mmCIF file of C-alpha atoms in Angstrom:
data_model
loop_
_atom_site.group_PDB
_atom_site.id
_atom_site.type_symbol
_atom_site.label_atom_id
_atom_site.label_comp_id
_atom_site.label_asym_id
_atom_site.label_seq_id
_atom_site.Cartn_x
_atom_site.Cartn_y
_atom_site.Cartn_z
ATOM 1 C CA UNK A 559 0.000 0.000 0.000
ATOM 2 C CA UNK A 560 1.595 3.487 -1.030
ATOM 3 C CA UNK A 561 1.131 6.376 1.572
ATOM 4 C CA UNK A 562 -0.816 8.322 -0.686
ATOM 5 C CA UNK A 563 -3.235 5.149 -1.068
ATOM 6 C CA UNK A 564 -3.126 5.293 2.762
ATOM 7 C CA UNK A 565 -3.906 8.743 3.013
ATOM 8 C CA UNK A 566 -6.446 8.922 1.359
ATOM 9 C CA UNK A 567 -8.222 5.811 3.042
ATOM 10 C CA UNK A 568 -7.670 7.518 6.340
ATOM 11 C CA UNK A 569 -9.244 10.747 5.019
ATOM 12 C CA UNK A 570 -12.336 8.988 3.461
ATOM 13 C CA UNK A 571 -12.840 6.570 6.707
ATOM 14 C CA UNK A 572 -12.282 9.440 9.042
ATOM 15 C CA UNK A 573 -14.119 11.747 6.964
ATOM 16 C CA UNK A 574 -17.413 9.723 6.813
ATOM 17 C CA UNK A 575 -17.168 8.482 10.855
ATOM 18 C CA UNK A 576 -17.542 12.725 11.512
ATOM 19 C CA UNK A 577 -20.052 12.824 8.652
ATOM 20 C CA UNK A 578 -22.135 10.615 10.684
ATOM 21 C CA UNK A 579 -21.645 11.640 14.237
ATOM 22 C CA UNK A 580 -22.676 14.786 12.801
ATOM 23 C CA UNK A 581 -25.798 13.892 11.400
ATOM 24 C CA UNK A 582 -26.457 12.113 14.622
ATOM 25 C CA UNK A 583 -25.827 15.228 17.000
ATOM 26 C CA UNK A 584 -27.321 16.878 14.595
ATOM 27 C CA UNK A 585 -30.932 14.083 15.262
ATOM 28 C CA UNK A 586 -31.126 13.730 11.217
ATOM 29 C CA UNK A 587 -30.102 10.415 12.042
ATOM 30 C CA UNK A 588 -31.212 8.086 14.815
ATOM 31 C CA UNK A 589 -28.699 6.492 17.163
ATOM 32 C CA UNK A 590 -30.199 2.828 15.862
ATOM 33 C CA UNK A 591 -29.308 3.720 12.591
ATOM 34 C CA UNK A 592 -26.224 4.784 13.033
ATOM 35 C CA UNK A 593 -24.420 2.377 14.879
ATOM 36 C CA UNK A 594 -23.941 0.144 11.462
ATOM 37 C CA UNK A 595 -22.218 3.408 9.502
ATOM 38 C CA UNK A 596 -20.465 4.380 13.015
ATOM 39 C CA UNK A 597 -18.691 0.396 13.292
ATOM 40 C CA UNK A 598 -18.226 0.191 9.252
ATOM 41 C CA UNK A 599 -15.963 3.686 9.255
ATOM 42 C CA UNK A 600 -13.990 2.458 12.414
ATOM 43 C CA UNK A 601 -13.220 -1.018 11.089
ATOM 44 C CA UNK A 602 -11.724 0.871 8.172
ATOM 45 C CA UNK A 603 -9.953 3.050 10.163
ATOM 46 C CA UNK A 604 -8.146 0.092 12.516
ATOM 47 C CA UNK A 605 -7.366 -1.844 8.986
ATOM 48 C CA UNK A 606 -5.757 1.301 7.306
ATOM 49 C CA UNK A 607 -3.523 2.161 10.011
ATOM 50 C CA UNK A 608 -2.966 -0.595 11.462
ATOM 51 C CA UNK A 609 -0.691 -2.164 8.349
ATOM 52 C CA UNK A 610 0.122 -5.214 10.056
ATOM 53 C CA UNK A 611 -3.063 -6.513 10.789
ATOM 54 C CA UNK A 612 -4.192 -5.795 7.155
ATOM 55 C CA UNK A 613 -1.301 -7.683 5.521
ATOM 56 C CA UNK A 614 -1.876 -10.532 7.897
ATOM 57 C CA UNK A 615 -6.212 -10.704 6.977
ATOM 58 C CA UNK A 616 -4.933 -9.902 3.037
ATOM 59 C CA UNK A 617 -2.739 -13.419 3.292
ATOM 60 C CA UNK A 618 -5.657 -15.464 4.848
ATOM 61 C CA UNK A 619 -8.207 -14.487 2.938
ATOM 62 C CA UNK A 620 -5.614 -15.032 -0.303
ATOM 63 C CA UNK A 621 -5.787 -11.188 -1.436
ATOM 64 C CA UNK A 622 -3.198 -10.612 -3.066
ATOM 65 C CA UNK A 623 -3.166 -6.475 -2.240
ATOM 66 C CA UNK A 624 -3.980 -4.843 0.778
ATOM 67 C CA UNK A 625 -6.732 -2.436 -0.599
ATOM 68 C CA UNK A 626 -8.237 -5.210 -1.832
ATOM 69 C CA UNK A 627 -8.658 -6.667 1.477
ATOM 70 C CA UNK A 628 -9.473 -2.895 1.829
ATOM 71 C CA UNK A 629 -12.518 -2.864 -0.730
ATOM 72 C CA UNK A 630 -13.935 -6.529 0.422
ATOM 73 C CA UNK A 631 -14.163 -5.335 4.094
ATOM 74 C CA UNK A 632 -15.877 -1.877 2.793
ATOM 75 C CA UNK A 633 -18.254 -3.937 0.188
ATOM 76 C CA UNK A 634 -19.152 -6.194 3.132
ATOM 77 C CA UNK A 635 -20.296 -3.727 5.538
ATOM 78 C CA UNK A 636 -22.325 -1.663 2.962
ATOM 79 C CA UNK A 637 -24.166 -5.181 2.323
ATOM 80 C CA UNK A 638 -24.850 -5.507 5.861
ATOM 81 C CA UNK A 639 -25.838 -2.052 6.045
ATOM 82 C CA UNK A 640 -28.832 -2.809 2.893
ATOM 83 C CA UNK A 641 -29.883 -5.760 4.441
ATOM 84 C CA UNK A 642 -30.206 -3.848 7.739
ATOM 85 C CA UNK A 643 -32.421 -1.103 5.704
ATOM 86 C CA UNK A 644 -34.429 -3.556 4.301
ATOM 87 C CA UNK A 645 -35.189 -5.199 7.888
ATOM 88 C CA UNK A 646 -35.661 -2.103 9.248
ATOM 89 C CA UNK A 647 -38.353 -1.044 5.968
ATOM 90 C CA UNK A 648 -40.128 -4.611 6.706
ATOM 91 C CA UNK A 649 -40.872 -3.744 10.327
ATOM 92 C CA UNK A 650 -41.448 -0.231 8.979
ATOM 93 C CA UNK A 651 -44.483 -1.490 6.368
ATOM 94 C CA UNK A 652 -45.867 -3.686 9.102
ATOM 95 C CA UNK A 653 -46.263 -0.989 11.350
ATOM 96 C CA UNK A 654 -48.180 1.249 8.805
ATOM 97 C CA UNK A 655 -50.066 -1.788 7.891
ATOM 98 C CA UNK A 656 -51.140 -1.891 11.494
ATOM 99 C CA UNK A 657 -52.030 1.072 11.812
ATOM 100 C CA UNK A 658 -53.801 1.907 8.822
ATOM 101 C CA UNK A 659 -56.184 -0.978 9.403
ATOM 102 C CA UNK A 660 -57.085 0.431 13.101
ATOM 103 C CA UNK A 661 -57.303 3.537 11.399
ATOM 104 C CA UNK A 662 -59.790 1.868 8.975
ATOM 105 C CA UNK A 663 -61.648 -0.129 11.905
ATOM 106 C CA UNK A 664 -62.087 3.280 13.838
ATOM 107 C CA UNK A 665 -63.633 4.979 10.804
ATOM 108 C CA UNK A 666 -65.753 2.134 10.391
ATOM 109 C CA UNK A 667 -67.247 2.361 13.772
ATOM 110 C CA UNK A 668 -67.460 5.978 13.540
ATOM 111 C CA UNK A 669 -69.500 5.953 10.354
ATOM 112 C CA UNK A 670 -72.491 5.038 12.829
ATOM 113 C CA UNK A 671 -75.400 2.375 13.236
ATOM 114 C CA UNK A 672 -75.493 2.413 9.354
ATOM 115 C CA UNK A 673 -77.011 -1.506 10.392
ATOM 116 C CA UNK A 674 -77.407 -3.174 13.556
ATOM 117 C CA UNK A 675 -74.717 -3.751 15.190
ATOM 118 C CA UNK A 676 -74.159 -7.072 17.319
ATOM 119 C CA UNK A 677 -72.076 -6.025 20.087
ATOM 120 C CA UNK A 678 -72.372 -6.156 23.754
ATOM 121 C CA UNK A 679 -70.754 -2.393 25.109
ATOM 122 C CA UNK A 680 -68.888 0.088 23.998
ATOM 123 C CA UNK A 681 -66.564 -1.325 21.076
ATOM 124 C CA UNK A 682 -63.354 1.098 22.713
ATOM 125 C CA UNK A 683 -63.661 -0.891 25.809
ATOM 126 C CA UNK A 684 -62.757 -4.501 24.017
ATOM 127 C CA UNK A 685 -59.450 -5.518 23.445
ATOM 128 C CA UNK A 686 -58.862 -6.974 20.253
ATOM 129 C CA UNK A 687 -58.392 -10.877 21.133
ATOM 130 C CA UNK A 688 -55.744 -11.729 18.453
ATOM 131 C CA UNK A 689 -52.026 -12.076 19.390
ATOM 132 C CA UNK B 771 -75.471 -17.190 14.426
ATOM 133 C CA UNK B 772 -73.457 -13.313 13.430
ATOM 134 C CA UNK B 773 -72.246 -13.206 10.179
ATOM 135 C CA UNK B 774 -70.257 -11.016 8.597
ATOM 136 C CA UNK B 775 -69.665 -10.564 5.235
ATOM 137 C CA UNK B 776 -66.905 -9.077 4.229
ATOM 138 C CA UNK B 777 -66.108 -7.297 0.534
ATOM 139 C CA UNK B 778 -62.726 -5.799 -0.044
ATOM 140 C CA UNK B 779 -62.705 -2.884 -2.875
ATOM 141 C CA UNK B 780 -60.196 -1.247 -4.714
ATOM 142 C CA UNK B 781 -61.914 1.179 -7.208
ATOM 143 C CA UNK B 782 -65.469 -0.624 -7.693
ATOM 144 C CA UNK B 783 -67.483 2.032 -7.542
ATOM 145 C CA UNK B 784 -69.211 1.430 -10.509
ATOM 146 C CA UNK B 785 -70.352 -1.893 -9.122
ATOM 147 C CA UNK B 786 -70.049 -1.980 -5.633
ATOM 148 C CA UNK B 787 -74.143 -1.197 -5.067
ATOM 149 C CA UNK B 788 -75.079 -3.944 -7.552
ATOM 150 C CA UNK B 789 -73.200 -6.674 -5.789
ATOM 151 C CA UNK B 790 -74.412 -5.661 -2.397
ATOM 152 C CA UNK B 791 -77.873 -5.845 -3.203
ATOM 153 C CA UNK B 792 -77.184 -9.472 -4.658
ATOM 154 C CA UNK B 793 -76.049 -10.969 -1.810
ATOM 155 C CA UNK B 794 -78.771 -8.932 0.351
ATOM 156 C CA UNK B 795 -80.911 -11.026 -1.489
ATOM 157 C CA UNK B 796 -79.510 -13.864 -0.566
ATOM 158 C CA UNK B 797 -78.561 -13.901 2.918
ATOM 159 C CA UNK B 798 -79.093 -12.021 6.368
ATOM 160 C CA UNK B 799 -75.765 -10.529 7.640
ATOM 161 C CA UNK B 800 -74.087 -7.163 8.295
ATOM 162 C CA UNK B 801 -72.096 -5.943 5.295
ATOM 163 C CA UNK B 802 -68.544 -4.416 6.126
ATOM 164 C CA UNK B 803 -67.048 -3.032 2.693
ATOM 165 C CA UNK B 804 -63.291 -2.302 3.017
ATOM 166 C CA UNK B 805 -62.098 0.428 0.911
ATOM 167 C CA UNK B 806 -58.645 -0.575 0.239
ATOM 168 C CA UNK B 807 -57.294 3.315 -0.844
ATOM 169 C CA UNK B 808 -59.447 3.540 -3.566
ATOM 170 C CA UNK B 809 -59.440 6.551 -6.064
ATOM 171 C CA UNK B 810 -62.832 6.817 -6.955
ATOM 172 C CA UNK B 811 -66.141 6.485 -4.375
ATOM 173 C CA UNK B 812 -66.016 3.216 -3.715
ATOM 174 C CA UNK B 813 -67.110 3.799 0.123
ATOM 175 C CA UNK B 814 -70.096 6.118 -0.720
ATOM 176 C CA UNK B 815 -71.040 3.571 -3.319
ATOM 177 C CA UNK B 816 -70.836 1.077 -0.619
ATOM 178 C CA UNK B 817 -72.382 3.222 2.277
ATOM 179 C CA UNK B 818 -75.453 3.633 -0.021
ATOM 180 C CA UNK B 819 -75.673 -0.244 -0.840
ATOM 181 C CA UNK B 820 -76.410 -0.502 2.995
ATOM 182 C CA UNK B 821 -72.966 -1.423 4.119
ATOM 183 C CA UNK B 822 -70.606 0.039 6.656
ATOM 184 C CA UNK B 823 -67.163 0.755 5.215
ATOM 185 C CA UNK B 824 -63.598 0.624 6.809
ATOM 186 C CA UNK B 825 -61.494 3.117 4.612
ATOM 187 C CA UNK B 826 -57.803 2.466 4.076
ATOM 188 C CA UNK B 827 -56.430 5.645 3.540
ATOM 189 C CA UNK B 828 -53.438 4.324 1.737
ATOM 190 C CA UNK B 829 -53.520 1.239 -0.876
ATOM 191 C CA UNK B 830 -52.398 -2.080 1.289
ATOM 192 C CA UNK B 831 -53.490 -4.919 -0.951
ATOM 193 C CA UNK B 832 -55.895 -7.315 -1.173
ATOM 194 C CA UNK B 833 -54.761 -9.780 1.941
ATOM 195 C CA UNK B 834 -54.230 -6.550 4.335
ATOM 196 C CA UNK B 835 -57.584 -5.595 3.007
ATOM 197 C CA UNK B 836 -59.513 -8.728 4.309
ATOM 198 C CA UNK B 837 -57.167 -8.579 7.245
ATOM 199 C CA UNK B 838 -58.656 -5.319 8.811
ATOM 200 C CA UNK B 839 -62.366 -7.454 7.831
ATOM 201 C CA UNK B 840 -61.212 -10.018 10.062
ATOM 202 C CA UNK B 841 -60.221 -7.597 13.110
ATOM 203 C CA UNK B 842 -63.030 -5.784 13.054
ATOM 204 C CA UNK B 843 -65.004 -9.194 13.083
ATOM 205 C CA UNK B 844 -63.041 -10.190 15.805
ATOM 206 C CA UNK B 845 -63.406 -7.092 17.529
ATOM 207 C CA UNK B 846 -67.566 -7.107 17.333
ATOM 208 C CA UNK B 847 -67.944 -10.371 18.138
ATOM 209 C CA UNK B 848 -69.015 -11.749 15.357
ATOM 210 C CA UNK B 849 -69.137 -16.305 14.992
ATOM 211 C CA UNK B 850 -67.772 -16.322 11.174
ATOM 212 C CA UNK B 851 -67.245 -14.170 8.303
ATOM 213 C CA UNK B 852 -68.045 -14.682 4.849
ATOM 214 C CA UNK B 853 -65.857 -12.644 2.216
ATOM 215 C CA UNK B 854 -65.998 -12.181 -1.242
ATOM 216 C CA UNK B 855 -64.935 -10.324 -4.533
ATOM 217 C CA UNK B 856 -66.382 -6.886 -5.216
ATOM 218 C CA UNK B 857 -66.350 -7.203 -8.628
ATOM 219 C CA UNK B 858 -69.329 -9.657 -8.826
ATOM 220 C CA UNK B 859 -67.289 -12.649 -10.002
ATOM 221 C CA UNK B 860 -68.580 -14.348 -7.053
ATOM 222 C CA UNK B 861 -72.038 -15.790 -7.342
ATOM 223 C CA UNK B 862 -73.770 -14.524 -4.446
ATOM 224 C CA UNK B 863 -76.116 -17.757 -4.773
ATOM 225 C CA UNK B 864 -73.312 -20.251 -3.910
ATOM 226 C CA UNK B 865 -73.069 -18.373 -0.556
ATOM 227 C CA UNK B 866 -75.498 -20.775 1.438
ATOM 228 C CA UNK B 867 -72.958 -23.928 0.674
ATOM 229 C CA UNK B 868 -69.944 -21.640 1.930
ATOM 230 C CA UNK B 869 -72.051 -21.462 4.892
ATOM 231 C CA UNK B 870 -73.281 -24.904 5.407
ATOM 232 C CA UNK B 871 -69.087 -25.946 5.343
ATOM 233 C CA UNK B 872 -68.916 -24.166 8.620
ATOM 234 C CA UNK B 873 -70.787 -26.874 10.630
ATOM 235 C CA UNK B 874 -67.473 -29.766 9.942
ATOM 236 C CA UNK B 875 -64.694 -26.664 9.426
ATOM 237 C CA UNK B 876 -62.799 -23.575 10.222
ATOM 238 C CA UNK B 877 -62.123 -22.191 6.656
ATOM 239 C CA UNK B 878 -64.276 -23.204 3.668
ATOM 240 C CA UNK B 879 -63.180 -22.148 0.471
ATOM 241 C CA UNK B 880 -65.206 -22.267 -2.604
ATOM 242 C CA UNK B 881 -63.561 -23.509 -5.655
ATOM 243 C CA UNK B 882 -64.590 -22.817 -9.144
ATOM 244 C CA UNK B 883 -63.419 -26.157 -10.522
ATOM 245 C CA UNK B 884 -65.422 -28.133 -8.441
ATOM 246 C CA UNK B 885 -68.505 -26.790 -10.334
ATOM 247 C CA UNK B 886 -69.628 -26.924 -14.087
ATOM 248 C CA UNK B 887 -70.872 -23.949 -14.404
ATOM 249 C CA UNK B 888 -68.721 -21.559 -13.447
ATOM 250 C CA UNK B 889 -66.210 -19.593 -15.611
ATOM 251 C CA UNK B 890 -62.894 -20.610 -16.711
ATOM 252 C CA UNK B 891 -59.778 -18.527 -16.551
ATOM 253 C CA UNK B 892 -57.660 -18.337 -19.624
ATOM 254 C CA UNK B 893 -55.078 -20.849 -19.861
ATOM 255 C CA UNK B 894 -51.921 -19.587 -18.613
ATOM 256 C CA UNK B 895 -53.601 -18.991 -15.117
ATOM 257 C CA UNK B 896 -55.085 -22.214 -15.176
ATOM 258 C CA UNK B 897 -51.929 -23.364 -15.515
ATOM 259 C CA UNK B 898 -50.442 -21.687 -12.139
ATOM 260 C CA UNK B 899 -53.975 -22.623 -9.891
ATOM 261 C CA UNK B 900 -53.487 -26.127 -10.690
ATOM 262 C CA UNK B 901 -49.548 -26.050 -10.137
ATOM 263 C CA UNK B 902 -49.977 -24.359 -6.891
ATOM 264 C CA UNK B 903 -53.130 -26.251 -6.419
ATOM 265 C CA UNK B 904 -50.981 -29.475 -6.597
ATOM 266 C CA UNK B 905 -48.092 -27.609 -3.961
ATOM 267 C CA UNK B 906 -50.622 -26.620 -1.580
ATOM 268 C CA UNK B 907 -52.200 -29.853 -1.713
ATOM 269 C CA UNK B 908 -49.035 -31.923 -0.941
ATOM 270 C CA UNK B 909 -48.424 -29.110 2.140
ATOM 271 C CA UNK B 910 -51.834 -29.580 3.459
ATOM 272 C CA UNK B 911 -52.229 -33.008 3.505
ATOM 273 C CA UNK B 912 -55.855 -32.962 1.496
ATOM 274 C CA UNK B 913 -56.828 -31.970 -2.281
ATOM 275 C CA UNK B 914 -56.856 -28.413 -2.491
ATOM 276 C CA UNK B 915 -58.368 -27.290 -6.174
ATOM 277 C CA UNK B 916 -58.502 -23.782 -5.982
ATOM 278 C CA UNK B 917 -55.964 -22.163 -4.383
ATOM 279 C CA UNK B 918 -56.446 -18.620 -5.366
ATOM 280 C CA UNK B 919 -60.409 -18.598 -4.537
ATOM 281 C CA UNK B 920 -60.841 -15.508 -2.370
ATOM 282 C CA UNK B 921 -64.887 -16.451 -2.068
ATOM 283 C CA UNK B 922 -64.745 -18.068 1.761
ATOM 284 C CA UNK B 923 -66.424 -18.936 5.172
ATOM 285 C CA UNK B 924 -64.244 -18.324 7.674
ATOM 286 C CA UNK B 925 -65.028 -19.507 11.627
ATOM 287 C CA UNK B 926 -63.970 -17.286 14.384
ATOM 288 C CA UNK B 927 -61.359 -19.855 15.442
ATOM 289 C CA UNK B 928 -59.580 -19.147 11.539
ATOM 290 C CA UNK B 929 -60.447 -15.335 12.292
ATOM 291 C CA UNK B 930 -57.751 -15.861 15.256
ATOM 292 C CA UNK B 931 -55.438 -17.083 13.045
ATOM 293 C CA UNK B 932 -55.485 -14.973 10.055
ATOM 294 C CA UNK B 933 -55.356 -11.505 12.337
ATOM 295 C CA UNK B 934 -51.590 -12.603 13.074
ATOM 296 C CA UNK B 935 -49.263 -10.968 11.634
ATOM 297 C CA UNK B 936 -48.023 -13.587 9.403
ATOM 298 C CA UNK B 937 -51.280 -12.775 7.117
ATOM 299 C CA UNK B 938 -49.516 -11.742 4.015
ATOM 300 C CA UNK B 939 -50.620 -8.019 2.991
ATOM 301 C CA UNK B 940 -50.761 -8.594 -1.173
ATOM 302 C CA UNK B 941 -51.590 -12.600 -1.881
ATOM 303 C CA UNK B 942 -53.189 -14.650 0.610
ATOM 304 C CA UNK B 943 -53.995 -18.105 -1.164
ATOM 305 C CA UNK B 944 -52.176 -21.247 -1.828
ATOM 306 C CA UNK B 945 -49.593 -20.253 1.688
ATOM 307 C CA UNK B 946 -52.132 -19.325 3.679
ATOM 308 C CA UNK B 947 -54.067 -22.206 3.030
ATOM 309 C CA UNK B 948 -51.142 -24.659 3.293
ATOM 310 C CA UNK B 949 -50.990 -22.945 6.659
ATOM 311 C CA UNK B 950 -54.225 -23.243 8.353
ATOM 312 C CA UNK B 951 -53.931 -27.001 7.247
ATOM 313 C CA UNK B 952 -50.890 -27.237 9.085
ATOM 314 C CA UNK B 953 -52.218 -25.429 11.842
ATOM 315 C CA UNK B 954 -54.707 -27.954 12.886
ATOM 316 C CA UNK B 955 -57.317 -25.520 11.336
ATOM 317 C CA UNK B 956 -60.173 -27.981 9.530
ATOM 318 C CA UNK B 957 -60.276 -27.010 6.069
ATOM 319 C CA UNK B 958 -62.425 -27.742 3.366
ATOM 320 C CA UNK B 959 -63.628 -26.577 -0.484
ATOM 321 C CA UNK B 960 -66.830 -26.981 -1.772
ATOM 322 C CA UNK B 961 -68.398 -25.847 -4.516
ATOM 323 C CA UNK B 962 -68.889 -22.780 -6.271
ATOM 324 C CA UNK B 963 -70.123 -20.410 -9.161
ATOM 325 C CA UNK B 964 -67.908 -17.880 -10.162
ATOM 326 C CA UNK B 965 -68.368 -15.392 -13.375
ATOM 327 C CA UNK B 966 -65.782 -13.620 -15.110
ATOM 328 C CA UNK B 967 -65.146 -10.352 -14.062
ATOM 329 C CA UNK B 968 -67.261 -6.882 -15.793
ATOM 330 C CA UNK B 969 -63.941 -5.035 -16.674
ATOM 331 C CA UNK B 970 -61.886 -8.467 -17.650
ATOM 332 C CA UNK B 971 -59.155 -6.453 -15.184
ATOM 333 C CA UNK B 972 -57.297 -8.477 -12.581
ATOM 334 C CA UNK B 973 -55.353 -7.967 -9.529
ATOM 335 C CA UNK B 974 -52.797 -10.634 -11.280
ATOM 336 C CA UNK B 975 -52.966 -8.612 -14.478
ATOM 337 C CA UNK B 976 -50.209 -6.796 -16.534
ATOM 338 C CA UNK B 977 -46.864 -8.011 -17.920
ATOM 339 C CA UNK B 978 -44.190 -8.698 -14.612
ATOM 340 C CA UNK B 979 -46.758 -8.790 -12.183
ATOM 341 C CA UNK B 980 -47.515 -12.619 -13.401
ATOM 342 C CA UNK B 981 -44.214 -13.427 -12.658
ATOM 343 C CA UNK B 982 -43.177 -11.674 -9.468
ATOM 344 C CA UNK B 983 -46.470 -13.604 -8.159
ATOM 345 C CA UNK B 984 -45.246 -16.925 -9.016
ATOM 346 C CA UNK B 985 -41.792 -16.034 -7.732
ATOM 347 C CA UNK B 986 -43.598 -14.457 -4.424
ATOM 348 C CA UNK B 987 -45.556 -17.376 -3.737
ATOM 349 C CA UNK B 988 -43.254 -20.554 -4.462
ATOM 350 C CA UNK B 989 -40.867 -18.710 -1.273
ATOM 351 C CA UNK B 990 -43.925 -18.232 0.604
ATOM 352 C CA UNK B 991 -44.788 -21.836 -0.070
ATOM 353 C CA UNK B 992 -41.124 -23.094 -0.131
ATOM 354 C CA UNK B 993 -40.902 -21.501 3.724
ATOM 355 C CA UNK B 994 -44.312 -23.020 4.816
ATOM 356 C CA UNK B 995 -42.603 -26.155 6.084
ATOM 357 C CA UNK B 996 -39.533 -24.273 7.732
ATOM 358 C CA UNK B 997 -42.061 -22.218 9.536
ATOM 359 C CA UNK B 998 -44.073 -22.429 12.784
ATOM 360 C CA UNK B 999 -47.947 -22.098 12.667
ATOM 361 C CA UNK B 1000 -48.804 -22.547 16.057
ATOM 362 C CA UNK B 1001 -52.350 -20.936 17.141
#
């Protein structure tokens, strides 16, 4: 690895790892958000300047250049970070799902005796039975 | 015993009043329409046919649609609900047989194949039913013809299990059948008439949707085994 190749690394890692403490301080990111970016920009931090450590993961893995080692570790944790996102827009979907249908149920009850109506008490006061 | 029957919409409007007043003539229950984000007035429509309407604000699809039915079923105490298209492909006239399946099981679902005279979809789709027909049989244990019927019974012990979250929002057939079999759930077909639709349009229409179906529902069927359907 040339020094300007590690320079640069350095900047970029260091550069993004204040990028996102920023936007958290800032609350236009959410701490459980974060902590995925905050762990990928350290982890390239540690392997850039620590040159030892990157030569020895570069040999195991059977790179044969230490950036590549470099670009497999970055590619990695941006693939953890989309599958993260896509957990996160899962839960995300179920929760509006949720909520539209009470949102639904509500207006349906609202709408008024439009027939009769077979239920015992006010409809608030039940709890809805399913798990 | 309190039935409910259950329509879920997406832009019917210009049917929605016809259909009700079919199955009025056919049965006694309370009529819950649920407007599933439609653009037009599909819940006027429907409040003016007599039933009361549960508007999505937002399109969910079909299976989140029936979902929020189900709730509010559960939620009113109602002993079964009885759901079916709002297009009119569903013969409102099969709708005593649905009901008589309740007495031996949980979810009855009517199948168009298992009578003569109902309508036959074009052969491609054919095709798919009887494929995941065939899956869905060999998951649940008993002959399952029509898969993607959406004209059902469905018992208040079923209503249980199909408010869980692991009701699929867009296609609820062949997987969730395959489930409530495995469940313990009794489940049974019988037969039923079923026209094609007005407008020809379909919710399995258009040129990838076809295929992202068939992909969708051979993982939800390939995961039915690895998965846990306790009640």
């Amino acid at each position: 690895m040339t020094q300007n190749q590690r320079i640069f690394a350095i900047i970029a890692a260091l550069g993004t790892l204040l990028f996102i403490l920023e936007l958290v301080r800032r609350r236009r990111l959410k701490e459980e958000y974060s902590w995925l970016w905050i762990l990928t920009s350290m982890t390239m931090i540690v392997l850039v300047s620590w040159y030892g450590l990157i030569e020895h993961i570069s040999s195991l893995i059977g790179a044969v250049l230490p950036t590549t080692t470099l670009f497999i570790f970055a590619l990695l944790f941006l693939l953890l970070i989309s599958v993260h996102f896509s957990t996160v827009i899962s839960r995300l979907s179920q929760q509006i799902r949720r909520l539209t249908q009470e949102l639904a149920i509500l207006s349906a009850e609202r709408d008024g005796p439009a027939q009769k109506d077979h239920q015992s008490g006010d409809p608030r006061q039940r709890k809805d039975v399913a798990p | 015993m309190r039935l409910l029957v259950l329509l879920p919409a997406f832009n019917e409007a210009s049917r929605i009043r016809r259909v009700l007043q079919a199955i009025r003539q056919e049965i006694q229950g309370d009529l819950l329409v649920v407007d599933d984000g439609s653009a037009d007035d599909t819940a006027a429509e429907a409040r003016l046919g007599g039933a009361r309407v549960a508007v999505h604000p937002v399109n969910l699809g079909y299976g989140a649609a029936l979902q929020t039915g189900y709730r509010y079923a559960l939620r009113h105490g109602y002993d079964a609900v009885l759901q079916l298209d709002a297009d009119g492909q569903h013969d409102p006239t099969s709708i005593p047989g649905l009901l008589a399946g309740l007495s031996a099981a949980d979810v009855v679902v009517g199948s168009r194949f298992l009578e003569a005279g109902s309508y036959r979809p074009p052969f491609a789709r054919r095709l798919g039913m009887w494929l995941f027909g065939k899956l869905a049989s060999v998951l649940c244990g008993q002959r399952i013809t029509d898969p993607t019927s959406g004209f059902q019974a469905v018992s208040r012990e079923a209503l249980h299990f199909y408010a869980h979250e692991r009701y699929p929002a867009d296609y609820p057939d062949a997987d969730v059948l395959a489930m409530v079999a495995r469940s313990g759930l009794r489940l049974t077909e019988v037969p039923v008439r079923m026209l094609a639709s007005a407008s020809g349009k379909s919710m399995h229409g258009g040129l990838i949707k076809p295929f992202y179906y068939v992909f969708r529902m051979s993982l939800a069927l390939m995961l039915v085994p690895l998965r846990s359907h306790r009640r």
